Amino acid sequence: FDSPQRVNALFGPVIVQIAAGSHSSFAITDSGELFWWGRLGDVVCVRSPHLCSLPAPVVMVAASQDHALCVLD
């Protein structure tokens, strides 16, 4: 995309934190769900948010050029 786009899949959950790296973006909901979208390596490109399956609620996320980190409750 060449300009900002509305992320329709995130209109519903209450988003409490976002993080963006060079190729990926992340959003945490008020219930601790983590959504991810963007590019994974040179192969996978996810254009709409994907709900990540994690063993506990997420309380914080950080992203950089090639890595992401989330803190679980």
PDB file of C-alpha atoms in Angstrom:
ATOM      1  CA  PHE A   1       0.000   0.000   0.000  1.00  0.00           C
ATOM      2  CA  ASP A   2       1.203   3.508  -0.757  1.00  0.00           C
ATOM      3  CA  SER A   3      -0.984   5.279   1.787  1.00  0.00           C
ATOM      4  CA  PRO A   4      -2.553   4.548   5.189  1.00  0.00           C
ATOM      5  CA  GLN A   5      -5.350   1.987   5.071  1.00  0.00           C
ATOM      6  CA  ARG A   6      -8.246   1.356   7.443  1.00  0.00           C
ATOM      7  CA  VAL A   7      -7.870  -2.030   9.161  1.00  0.00           C
ATOM      8  CA  ASN A   8     -11.479  -3.184   9.116  1.00  0.00           C
ATOM      9  CA  ALA A   9     -10.767  -6.426  10.992  1.00  0.00           C
ATOM     10  CA  LEU A  10      -9.834  -4.374  14.074  1.00  0.00           C
ATOM     11  CA  PHE A  11     -13.113  -2.415  14.208  1.00  0.00           C
ATOM     12  CA  GLY A  12     -14.802  -4.246  17.063  1.00  0.00           C
ATOM     13  CA  PRO A  13     -12.131  -5.327  19.512  1.00  0.00           C
ATOM     14  CA  VAL A  14     -10.856  -2.569  21.804  1.00  0.00           C
ATOM     15  CA  ILE A  15      -7.194  -2.076  20.875  1.00  0.00           C
ATOM     16  CA  VAL A  16      -4.996  -1.040  23.813  1.00  0.00           C
ATOM     17  CA  GLN A  17      -1.542  -1.155  22.205  1.00  0.00           C
ATOM     18  CA  ILE A  18      -0.019  -1.283  18.739  1.00  0.00           C
ATOM     19  CA  ALA A  19       3.545  -1.874  17.597  1.00  0.00           C
ATOM     20  CA  ALA A  20       5.071  -1.696  14.150  1.00  0.00           C
ATOM     21  CA  GLY A  21       8.337  -3.019  12.823  1.00  0.00           C
ATOM     22  CA  SER A  22       9.785  -2.586   9.369  1.00  0.00           C
ATOM     23  CA  HIS A  23       7.645  -5.334   7.871  1.00  0.00           C
ATOM     24  CA  SER A  24       5.008  -6.330  10.446  1.00  0.00           C
ATOM     25  CA  SER A  25       2.396  -4.739  12.707  1.00  0.00           C
ATOM     26  CA  PHE A  26       0.827  -5.943  15.941  1.00  0.00           C
ATOM     27  CA  ALA A  27      -2.221  -4.995  17.999  1.00  0.00           C
ATOM     28  CA  ILE A  28      -3.260  -6.077  21.503  1.00  0.00           C
ATOM     29  CA  THR A  29      -6.901  -6.073  22.567  1.00  0.00           C
ATOM     30  CA  ASP A  30      -8.222  -5.245  26.028  1.00  0.00           C
ATOM     31  CA  SER A  31      -8.719  -8.982  26.610  1.00  0.00           C
ATOM     32  CA  GLY A  32      -5.072  -9.792  25.812  1.00  0.00           C
ATOM     33  CA  GLU A  33      -5.484 -11.124  22.277  1.00  0.00           C
ATOM     34  CA  LEU A  34      -2.633 -10.413  19.865  1.00  0.00           C
ATOM     35  CA  PHE A  35      -3.249  -9.689  16.186  1.00  0.00           C
ATOM     36  CA  TRP A  36      -0.417  -9.740  13.636  1.00  0.00           C
ATOM     37  CA  TRP A  37      -0.185  -8.721   9.975  1.00  0.00           C
ATOM     38  CA  GLY A  38       2.556  -7.866   7.512  1.00  0.00           C
ATOM     39  CA  ARG A  39       5.441  -9.760   6.004  1.00  0.00           C
ATOM     40  CA  LEU A  40       7.102 -12.842   7.476  1.00  0.00           C
ATOM     41  CA  GLY A  41      10.473 -13.384   5.875  1.00  0.00           C
ATOM     42  CA  ASP A  42      10.592 -13.269   2.103  1.00  0.00           C
ATOM     43  CA  VAL A  43       7.660 -15.625   1.568  1.00  0.00           C
ATOM     44  CA  VAL A  44       4.526 -14.901   3.604  1.00  0.00           C
ATOM     45  CA  CYS A  45       2.585 -11.637   3.326  1.00  0.00           C
ATOM     46  CA  VAL A  46      -0.545 -11.299   5.472  1.00  0.00           C
ATOM     47  CA  ARG A  47      -2.572  -8.223   4.496  1.00  0.00           C
ATOM     48  CA  SER A  48      -5.240  -8.482   7.200  1.00  0.00           C
ATOM     49  CA  PRO A  49      -4.821  -9.090  10.950  1.00  0.00           C
ATOM     50  CA  HIS A  50      -4.367 -12.696  12.041  1.00  0.00           C
ATOM     51  CA  LEU A  51      -5.217 -13.714  15.612  1.00  0.00           C
ATOM     52  CA  CYS A  52      -2.186 -15.362  17.209  1.00  0.00           C
ATOM     53  CA  SER A  53      -2.668 -18.444  19.368  1.00  0.00           C
ATOM     54  CA  LEU A  54      -0.760 -17.962  22.632  1.00  0.00           C
ATOM     55  CA  PRO A  55      -0.880 -19.766  26.011  1.00  0.00           C
ATOM     56  CA  ALA A  56      -1.737 -16.636  28.046  1.00  0.00           C
ATOM     57  CA  PRO A  57      -3.051 -13.084  27.523  1.00  0.00           C
ATOM     58  CA  VAL A  58      -0.586 -10.586  26.042  1.00  0.00           C
ATOM     59  CA  VAL A  59       0.162  -7.473  28.104  1.00  0.00           C
ATOM     60  CA  MET A  60       2.838  -5.811  25.922  1.00  0.00           C
ATOM     61  CA  VAL A  61       4.318  -6.096  22.442  1.00  0.00           C
ATOM     62  CA  ALA A  62       7.387  -4.538  20.808  1.00  0.00           C
ATOM     63  CA  ALA A  63       8.592  -4.809  17.228  1.00  0.00           C
ATOM     64  CA  SER A  64      11.781  -3.984  15.365  1.00  0.00           C
ATOM     65  CA  GLN A  65      13.107  -4.523  11.869  1.00  0.00           C
ATOM     66  CA  ASP A  66      13.451  -8.301  12.067  1.00  0.00           C
ATOM     67  CA  HIS A  67      12.037  -9.333  15.447  1.00  0.00           C
ATOM     68  CA  ALA A  68       9.027  -8.994  17.720  1.00  0.00           C
ATOM     69  CA  LEU A  69       8.573  -9.688  21.410  1.00  0.00           C
ATOM     70  CA  CYS A  70       5.436 -10.022  23.471  1.00  0.00           C
ATOM     71  CA  VAL A  71       5.032 -10.244  27.236  1.00  0.00           C
ATOM     72  CA  LEU A  72       2.409 -12.676  28.515  1.00  0.00           C
ATOM     73  CA  ASP A  73       0.384 -12.281  31.697  1.00  0.00           C
TER      74      ASP A  73
END
